[in-house]
Amino acid sequence: MRRINSIFIVLLIAVFFLTAAKMNNGSRIYSRADCKIQLSAKSINKNVELKMTITNISNDVIKIPIFLFPNDEDEFFGDWFEIIDTNDEVIEYEGKQADIDYEPEKVKCLILKPGKSHTVCLTCLKKYYKLQDGKVYTIQYLGPLGESNIVE
């Protein structure tokens, strides 16, 4: 009888946690292993246009805080790209460095379902890295969302 009561209590606790997860839209905060980052780059009018696609490769619905996406409108919060010239010199980041302490429940998040993607287009890399016109660089994203492929 005690064993049946123990099993019943464990089942009740499991149902409680499953219900709590459903009330949160069934989503959870992302981890780096949840995201595949894919870059593509092209040169437009002496500027670099970088497209960054984030794909949810997990089986769960994930929430990614919006401020973790680099974009042209807002400032970068850290050195998220490794940019190397043809002489193997790393191009230094010149933007702000910020450790952001946040409460996931209180920030605006992008919700990504399993297998779904979100793409951002960046043309502002020259604002944060000393890129010279006519030079060739390799670029890789190494930020809080994971690591990307390397593009030229």
Tab-separated table of N, CA and C in Angstrom, residues 41-110:
chain	number	residue	atom	x	y	z
A	41	ALA	N	27.923	35.706	-46.511
A	41	ALA	CA	28.422	37.078	-46.615
A	41	ALA	C	28.588	37.467	-48.071
A	42	LYS	N	28.395	38.769	-48.332
A	42	LYS	CA	28.701	39.307	-49.656
A	42	LYS	C	29.089	40.766	-49.501
A	43	SER	N	29.824	41.241	-50.477
A	43	SER	CA	30.279	42.626	-50.473
A	43	SER	C	29.299	43.466	-51.286
A	44	ILE	N	28.834	44.564	-50.673
A	44	ILE	CA	27.912	45.480	-51.342
A	44	ILE	C	28.405	46.898	-51.114
A	45	ASN	N	28.766	47.592	-52.216
A	45	ASN	CA	29.204	48.992	-52.139
A	45	ASN	C	30.258	49.217	-51.062
A	46	LYS	N	31.331	48.479	-51.096
A	46	LYS	CA	32.445	48.584	-50.141
A	46	LYS	C	32.037	48.256	-48.704
A	47	ASN	N	30.958	47.554	-48.551
A	47	ASN	CA	30.495	47.171	-47.229
A	47	ASN	C	30.229	45.665	-47.219
A	48	VAL	N	30.265	45.089	-46.048
A	48	VAL	CA	29.997	43.658	-45.901
A	48	VAL	C	28.547	43.486	-45.470
A	49	GLU	N	27.815	42.658	-46.211
A	49	GLU	CA	26.477	42.275	-45.769
A	49	GLU	C	26.577	40.849	-45.263
A	50	LEU	N	26.256	40.678	-44.006
A	50	LEU	CA	26.369	39.374	-43.351
A	50	LEU	C	24.976	38.912	-42.947
A	51	LYS	N	24.584	37.732	-43.428
A	51	LYS	CA	23.316	37.144	-43.010
A	51	LYS	C	23.619	36.033	-42.026
A	52	MET	N	22.900	36.067	-40.913
A	52	MET	CA	23.084	35.080	-39.851
A	52	MET	C	21.743	34.406	-39.604
A	53	THR	N	21.696	33.094	-39.830
A	53	THR	CA	20.472	32.331	-39.631
A	53	THR	C	20.638	31.426	-38.422
A	54	ILE	N	19.702	31.552	-37.500
A	54	ILE	CA	19.692	30.745	-36.285
A	54	ILE	C	18.574	29.723	-36.441
A	55	THR	N	18.907	28.444	-36.343
A	55	THR	CA	17.919	27.379	-36.478
A	55	THR	C	17.840	26.592	-35.175
A	56	ASN	N	16.632	26.338	-34.732
A	56	ASN	CA	16.403	25.519	-33.539
A	56	ASN	C	16.538	24.055	-33.946
A	57	ILE	N	17.615	23.416	-33.516
A	57	ILE	CA	17.846	22.008	-33.860
A	57	ILE	C	17.425	21.068	-32.727
A	58	SER	N	16.804	21.630	-31.700
A	58	SER	CA	16.337	20.790	-30.589
A	58	SER	C	14.928	20.282	-30.892
A	59	ASN	N	14.413	19.467	-30.016
A	59	ASN	CA	13.040	18.971	-30.134
A	59	ASN	C	12.069	19.806	-29.323
A	60	ASP	N	12.555	20.884	-28.721
A	60	ASP	CA	11.736	21.720	-27.851
A	60	ASP	C	11.512	23.095	-28.468
A	61	VAL	N	10.455	23.744	-28.035
A	61	VAL	CA	10.259	25.153	-28.361
A	61	VAL	C	11.200	25.930	-27.444
A	62	ILE	N	12.014	26.813	-28.034
A	62	ILE	CA	12.988	27.558	-27.225
A	62	ILE	C	12.718	29.060	-27.289
A	63	LYS	N	13.121	29.740	-26.220
A	63	LYS	CA	13.029	31.194	-26.132
A	63	LYS	C	14.449	31.752	-26.137
A	64	ILE	N	14.676	32.721	-27.045
A	64	ILE	CA	15.990	33.368	-27.126
A	64	ILE	C	15.784	34.857	-26.890
A	65	PRO	N	16.415	35.421	-25.842
A	65	PRO	CA	16.289	36.864	-25.610
A	65	PRO	C	16.729	37.658	-26.845
A	66	ILE	N	15.903	38.606	-27.248
A	66	ILE	CA	16.136	39.388	-28.461
A	66	ILE	C	17.482	40.106	-28.433
A	67	PHE	N	17.906	40.586	-27.269
A	67	PHE	CA	19.151	41.350	-27.216
A	67	PHE	C	20.380	40.491	-27.521
A	68	LEU	N	20.216	39.174	-27.606
A	68	LEU	CA	21.342	38.310	-27.970
A	68	LEU	C	21.560	38.228	-29.482
A	69	PHE	N	20.625	38.794	-30.252
A	69	PHE	CA	20.785	38.825	-31.699
A	69	PHE	C	21.527	40.090	-32.099
A	70	PRO	N	22.650	39.960	-32.784
A	70	PRO	CA	23.268	41.175	-33.308
A	70	PRO	C	22.354	41.745	-34.384
A	71	ASN	N	22.253	43.068	-34.449
A	71	ASN	CA	21.432	43.680	-35.493
A	71	ASN	C	21.950	45.072	-35.803
A	72	ASP	N	21.456	45.649	-36.872
A	72	ASP	CA	21.930	46.959	-37.312
A	72	ASP	C	21.351	48.113	-36.502
A	73	GLU	N	20.221	47.911	-35.848
A	73	GLU	CA	19.565	49.008	-35.139
A	73	GLU	C	20.159	49.257	-33.761
A	74	ASP	N	20.473	48.201	-33.046
A	74	ASP	CA	20.968	48.338	-31.683
A	74	ASP	C	22.478	48.127	-31.647
A	75	GLU	N	23.064	48.484	-30.522
A	75	GLU	CA	24.492	48.268	-30.363
A	75	GLU	C	24.778	46.814	-30.026
A	76	PHE	N	25.930	46.350	-30.446
A	76	PHE	CA	26.378	45.017	-30.039
A	76	PHE	C	26.735	45.101	-28.559
A	77	PHE	N	26.588	44.004	-27.866
A	77	PHE	CA	26.942	43.966	-26.452
A	77	PHE	C	28.215	43.181	-26.196
A	78	GLY	N	28.896	42.785	-27.251
A	78	GLY	CA	30.127	42.037	-27.051
A	78	GLY	C	30.769	41.648	-28.361
A	79	ASP	N	31.951	41.145	-28.243
A	79	ASP	CA	32.751	40.717	-29.389
A	79	ASP	C	32.274	39.331	-29.815
A	80	TRP	N	31.271	39.289	-30.671
A	80	TRP	CA	30.631	38.031	-31.037
A	80	TRP	C	31.160	37.429	-32.323
A	81	PHE	N	32.013	38.174	-33.028
A	81	PHE	CA	32.544	37.686	-34.293
A	81	PHE	C	34.062	37.608	-34.231
A	82	GLU	N	34.595	36.562	-34.827
A	82	GLU	CA	36.041	36.493	-35.024
A	82	GLU	C	36.272	36.835	-36.488
A	83	ILE	N	36.982	37.922	-36.701
A	83	ILE	CA	37.258	38.396	-38.056
A	83	ILE	C	38.775	38.401	-38.239
A	84	ILE	N	39.225	37.714	-39.282
A	84	ILE	CA	40.658	37.547	-39.526
A	84	ILE	C	40.966	37.978	-40.954
A	85	ASP	N	42.048	38.750	-41.120
A	85	ASP	CA	42.426	39.173	-42.472
A	85	ASP	C	43.315	38.119	-43.139
A	86	THR	N	43.765	38.406	-44.368
A	86	THR	CA	44.545	37.422	-45.132
A	86	THR	C	45.937	37.199	-44.561
A	87	ASN	N	46.392	38.055	-43.656
A	87	ASN	CA	47.689	37.882	-42.982
A	87	ASN	C	47.524	37.156	-41.646
A	88	ASP	N	46.358	36.553	-41.425
A	88	ASP	CA	46.024	35.868	-40.172
A	88	ASP	C	46.022	36.792	-38.952
A	89	GLU	N	45.793	38.067	-39.172
A	89	GLU	CA	45.677	39.034	-38.085
A	89	GLU	C	44.212	39.136	-37.665
A	90	VAL	N	43.967	39.021	-36.360
A	90	VAL	CA	42.611	39.153	-35.837
A	90	VAL	C	42.253	40.638	-35.801
A	91	ILE	N	41.084	40.963	-36.328
A	91	ILE	CA	40.597	42.341	-36.305
A	91	ILE	C	39.903	42.553	-34.961
A	92	GLU	N	40.371	43.543	-34.223
A	92	GLU	CA	39.875	43.777	-32.870
A	92	GLU	C	38.488	44.411	-32.864
A	93	TYR	N	37.701	44.001	-31.911
A	93	TYR	CA	36.373	44.560	-31.677
A	93	TYR	C	36.528	45.886	-30.942
A	94	GLU	N	35.769	46.907	-31.364
A	94	GLU	CA	35.881	48.230	-30.750
A	94	GLU	C	34.578	48.730	-30.137
A	95	GLY	N	33.615	47.845	-29.980
A	95	GLY	CA	32.330	48.240	-29.401
A	95	GLY	C	32.300	48.028	-27.901
A	96	LYS	N	31.116	48.091	-27.353
A	96	LYS	CA	30.919	47.925	-25.913
A	96	LYS	C	31.060	46.463	-25.516
A	97	GLN	N	31.554	46.261	-24.316
A	97	GLN	CA	31.561	44.940	-23.685
A	97	GLN	C	30.606	45.036	-22.519
A	98	ALA	N	29.646	44.146	-22.470
A	98	ALA	CA	28.677	44.209	-21.383
A	98	ALA	C	28.300	42.807	-20.943
A	99	ASP	N	28.347	42.592	-19.645
A	99	ASP	CA	27.778	41.383	-19.074
A	99	ASP	C	26.345	41.743	-18.712
A	100	ILE	N	25.418	41.053	-19.331
A	100	ILE	CA	24.021	41.386	-19.123
A	100	ILE	C	23.403	40.358	-18.190
A	101	ASP	N	22.976	40.836	-17.042
A	101	ASP	CA	22.281	39.984	-16.091
A	101	ASP	C	20.796	40.249	-16.303
A	102	TYR	N	20.044	39.211	-16.615
A	102	TYR	CA	18.642	39.419	-16.918
A	102	TYR	C	17.797	38.292	-16.344
A	103	GLU	N	16.525	38.595	-16.193
A	103	GLU	CA	15.563	37.588	-15.770
A	103	GLU	C	14.811	37.144	-17.021
A	104	PRO	N	14.966	35.886	-17.442
A	104	PRO	CA	14.371	35.421	-18.694
A	104	PRO	C	12.872	35.694	-18.811
A	105	GLU	N	12.162	35.691	-17.708
A	105	GLU	CA	10.715	35.908	-17.752
A	105	GLU	C	10.360	37.358	-18.078
A	106	LYS	N	11.331	38.277	-17.907
A	106	LYS	CA	11.024	39.693	-18.041
A	106	LYS	C	11.596	40.341	-19.299
A	107	VAL	N	12.254	39.583	-20.163
A	107	VAL	CA	12.810	40.172	-21.374
A	107	VAL	C	12.046	39.676	-22.592
A	108	LYS	N	12.065	40.498	-23.635
A	108	LYS	CA	11.417	40.116	-24.889
A	108	LYS	C	12.232	38.988	-25.530
A	109	CYS	N	11.543	37.934	-25.915
A	109	CYS	CA	12.219	36.764	-26.484
A	109	CYS	C	11.636	36.385	-27.833
A	110	LEU	N	12.471	35.829	-28.655
A	110	LEU	CA	12.035	35.200	-29.894
A	110	LEU	C	11.696	33.756	-29.548
